[in-house]
C-alpha cells in the first residue's frame, strides 16, 4: 500500500464506542513520557469515565530529548519527564497507581535478547495482575526506533497470550510522507470520539512542558514537539488500528 495523506486515510475509519474498540481493562504501552497523552489521552479519559481505568506503562525514561544540555543531564531530565507524565495522567483522571515506569534507556529500548525477554516477562505479569484484556502499542510505521521496539513487544505478548486484543495507535505515523510505501495490506480499525475530553487531552499534552520547549534553555538542538504534529494529535477522535 502506498501512503497518501495518512490522517485523511484514518479519518475514514468507522467511529465506534470504547467497549467495541477495547475489551475489559487496557494496558497502554507508551514508548516515551508524552506518547500516552498524544496518542491515547482521550482513550484514557474515556476509560476512566467508564469505570475501567487503564494501566499506562511508560517504557523509556525520556532522557535523550536534550542531549546537548549541561544544566539538564539525562538523570535530571528523566526525573522531570516522570513528573510531567504524572501531571498529565492526573489531568486525564488516571489514578496514580495505574501509571508505571519501566525506565529503559531512551533511544535504546531493546528489540531482542535477554533484556527484551525480561521486559516481556514483566509485562505479561502485569497483564495477569491487572487482568488486562487489551494491549495498546504504537503503530508499526511510527518512524522512531523506540516506537518500533514497543510495537514488537506487543507482537510478542500477543503470541504468548493469544486471547489478548492488540491495538495500535499512531503518533508520528500520521506524518508519513506521501511517497512512502507500506509493506502490508491497508490498515483497518476504528476511531474513538473524544470530543468530551478534548480540553483534558490538550491540558495533558501541555503538561509535558519540557517537550514544548518551556524548560530546558541551554540546548538549541533539543527536542520540541512540532506544531504540525500537535495539530494532527488534537483531532476530535483518536485512531486505533487492529493488529
mmCIF file of N, CA, C and O in Angstrom, residues 4 14 32 43 76 85 98 103 112-114 118 141-142 145-146 158-159 176 183 188 203 207 210 212 216-217 229 232:
data_model
loop_
_atom_site.group_PDB
_atom_site.id
_atom_site.type_symbol
_atom_site.label_atom_id
_atom_site.label_comp_id
_atom_site.label_asym_id
_atom_site.label_seq_id
_atom_site.Cartn_x
_atom_site.Cartn_y
_atom_site.Cartn_z
ATOM 1 N N UNK A 4 -0.925 7.806 1.174
ATOM 2 C CA UNK A 4 -1.322 9.134 0.728
ATOM 3 C C UNK A 4 -1.290 10.007 1.980
ATOM 4 O O UNK A 4 -0.303 9.969 2.700
ATOM 5 N N UNK A 14 -14.404 3.763 10.769
ATOM 6 C CA UNK A 14 -15.701 3.973 11.421
ATOM 7 C C UNK A 14 -15.524 4.415 12.873
ATOM 8 O O UNK A 14 -14.572 4.015 13.548
ATOM 9 N N UNK A 32 7.619 6.735 25.178
ATOM 10 C CA UNK A 32 8.233 7.849 25.898
ATOM 11 C C UNK A 32 7.186 8.553 26.762
ATOM 12 O O UNK A 32 5.994 8.453 26.486
ATOM 13 N N UNK A 43 -8.605 8.257 25.015
ATOM 14 C CA UNK A 43 -8.907 6.875 25.403
ATOM 15 C C UNK A 43 -8.802 6.728 26.916
ATOM 16 O O UNK A 43 -9.684 6.141 27.556
ATOM 17 N N UNK A 76 18.517 14.033 35.340
ATOM 18 C CA UNK A 76 17.589 15.085 35.759
ATOM 19 C C UNK A 76 16.405 15.172 34.793
ATOM 20 O O UNK A 76 15.262 15.328 35.214
ATOM 21 N N UNK A 85 4.671 13.229 33.207
ATOM 22 C CA UNK A 85 3.694 12.180 32.919
ATOM 23 C C UNK A 85 2.698 12.025 34.055
ATOM 24 O O UNK A 85 1.510 11.774 33.828
ATOM 25 N N UNK A 98 -1.996 3.560 38.712
ATOM 26 C CA UNK A 98 -2.146 2.900 37.401
ATOM 27 C C UNK A 98 -1.136 3.424 36.384
ATOM 28 O O UNK A 98 -1.191 3.063 35.212
ATOM 29 N N UNK A 103 11.531 2.628 32.849
ATOM 30 C CA UNK A 103 12.808 3.350 32.939
ATOM 31 C C UNK A 103 13.889 2.732 32.052
ATOM 32 O O UNK A 103 15.079 2.724 32.412
ATOM 33 N N UNK A 112 15.399 -7.392 21.123
ATOM 34 C CA UNK A 112 15.734 -8.812 21.158
ATOM 35 C C UNK A 112 16.662 -9.081 22.338
ATOM 36 O O UNK A 112 17.073 -8.167 23.034
ATOM 37 N N UNK A 113 16.961 -10.349 22.548
ATOM 38 C CA UNK A 113 17.920 -10.725 23.571
ATOM 39 C C UNK A 113 17.323 -10.814 24.962
ATOM 40 O O UNK A 113 16.110 -10.716 25.160
ATOM 41 N N UNK A 114 18.207 -10.982 25.950
ATOM 42 C CA UNK A 114 17.774 -11.196 27.327
ATOM 43 C C UNK A 114 16.991 -10.010 27.883
ATOM 44 O O UNK A 114 16.022 -10.188 28.629
ATOM 45 N N UNK A 118 13.204 -10.155 29.252
ATOM 46 C CA UNK A 118 12.875 -9.780 30.627
ATOM 47 C C UNK A 118 11.717 -8.784 30.658
ATOM 48 O O UNK A 118 10.833 -8.861 31.526
ATOM 49 N N UNK A 141 4.449 1.627 11.926
ATOM 50 C CA UNK A 141 5.082 2.557 10.997
ATOM 51 C C UNK A 141 5.414 3.907 11.642
ATOM 52 O O UNK A 141 5.812 4.831 10.930
ATOM 53 N N UNK A 142 5.245 4.045 12.939
ATOM 54 C CA UNK A 142 5.754 5.242 13.597
ATOM 55 C C UNK A 142 7.271 5.277 13.417
ATOM 56 O O UNK A 142 7.968 4.335 13.823
ATOM 57 N N UNK A 145 12.775 4.444 16.587
ATOM 58 C CA UNK A 145 13.230 3.116 16.986
ATOM 59 C C UNK A 145 12.515 2.618 18.243
ATOM 60 O O UNK A 145 12.201 1.423 18.359
ATOM 61 N N UNK A 146 12.242 3.488 19.195
ATOM 62 C CA UNK A 146 11.571 3.049 20.419
ATOM 63 C C UNK A 146 10.112 2.695 20.161
ATOM 64 O O UNK A 146 9.573 1.767 20.773
ATOM 65 N N UNK A 158 1.161 -10.783 22.240
ATOM 66 C CA UNK A 158 0.023 -11.412 21.558
ATOM 67 C C UNK A 158 0.334 -12.871 21.237
ATOM 68 O O UNK A 158 -0.542 -13.746 21.351
ATOM 69 N N UNK A 159 1.575 -13.155 20.846
ATOM 70 C CA UNK A 159 1.952 -14.535 20.550
ATOM 71 C C UNK A 159 1.912 -15.396 21.813
ATOM 72 O O UNK A 159 1.528 -16.567 21.768
ATOM 73 N N UNK A 176 3.653 10.562 8.020
ATOM 74 C CA UNK A 176 4.444 9.869 6.991
ATOM 75 C C UNK A 176 4.358 10.594 5.651
ATOM 76 O O UNK A 176 3.294 11.084 5.265
ATOM 77 N N UNK A 183 4.454 -1.951 3.661
ATOM 78 C CA UNK A 183 4.713 -3.288 3.118
ATOM 79 C C UNK A 183 3.645 -4.301 3.514
ATOM 80 O O UNK A 183 3.892 -5.500 3.512
ATOM 81 N N UNK A 188 -6.744 -1.305 9.045
ATOM 82 C CA UNK A 188 -8.156 -1.114 9.365
ATOM 83 C C UNK A 188 -8.288 -0.932 10.869
ATOM 84 O O UNK A 188 -7.447 -1.388 11.646
ATOM 85 N N UNK A 203 -4.758 19.751 27.778
ATOM 86 C CA UNK A 203 -4.052 20.087 29.018
ATOM 87 C C UNK A 203 -3.011 19.030 29.375
ATOM 88 O O UNK A 203 -1.940 19.350 29.910
ATOM 89 N N UNK A 207 1.036 19.534 29.767
ATOM 90 C CA UNK A 207 1.767 19.197 30.989
ATOM 91 C C UNK A 207 3.181 18.707 30.697
ATOM 92 O O UNK A 207 4.051 18.761 31.583
ATOM 93 N N UNK A 210 8.630 20.131 29.170
ATOM 94 C CA UNK A 210 9.990 20.016 28.628
ATOM 95 C C UNK A 210 9.973 19.708 27.144
ATOM 96 O O UNK A 210 10.899 20.074 26.418
ATOM 97 N N UNK A 212 7.799 20.858 25.089
ATOM 98 C CA UNK A 212 7.252 22.017 24.398
ATOM 99 C C UNK A 212 8.231 23.188 24.398
ATOM 100 O O UNK A 212 7.871 24.307 24.046
ATOM 101 N N UNK A 216 14.025 23.493 29.292
ATOM 102 C CA UNK A 216 15.463 23.460 29.012
ATOM 103 C C UNK A 216 15.815 24.623 28.086
ATOM 104 O O UNK A 216 15.279 24.723 26.977
ATOM 105 N N UNK A 217 16.722 25.484 28.535
ATOM 106 C CA UNK A 217 17.050 26.673 27.734
ATOM 107 C C UNK A 217 18.507 26.724 27.301
ATOM 108 O O UNK A 217 18.975 27.760 26.812
ATOM 109 N N UNK A 229 2.590 18.246 14.320
ATOM 110 C CA UNK A 229 2.184 17.009 14.983
ATOM 111 C C UNK A 229 1.059 17.282 15.978
ATOM 112 O O UNK A 229 0.070 16.538 16.036
ATOM 113 N N UNK A 232 -2.275 17.505 14.386
ATOM 114 C CA UNK A 232 -2.824 16.203 13.982
ATOM 115 C C UNK A 232 -3.269 15.373 15.183
ATOM 116 O O UNK A 232 -4.207 14.583 15.089
#
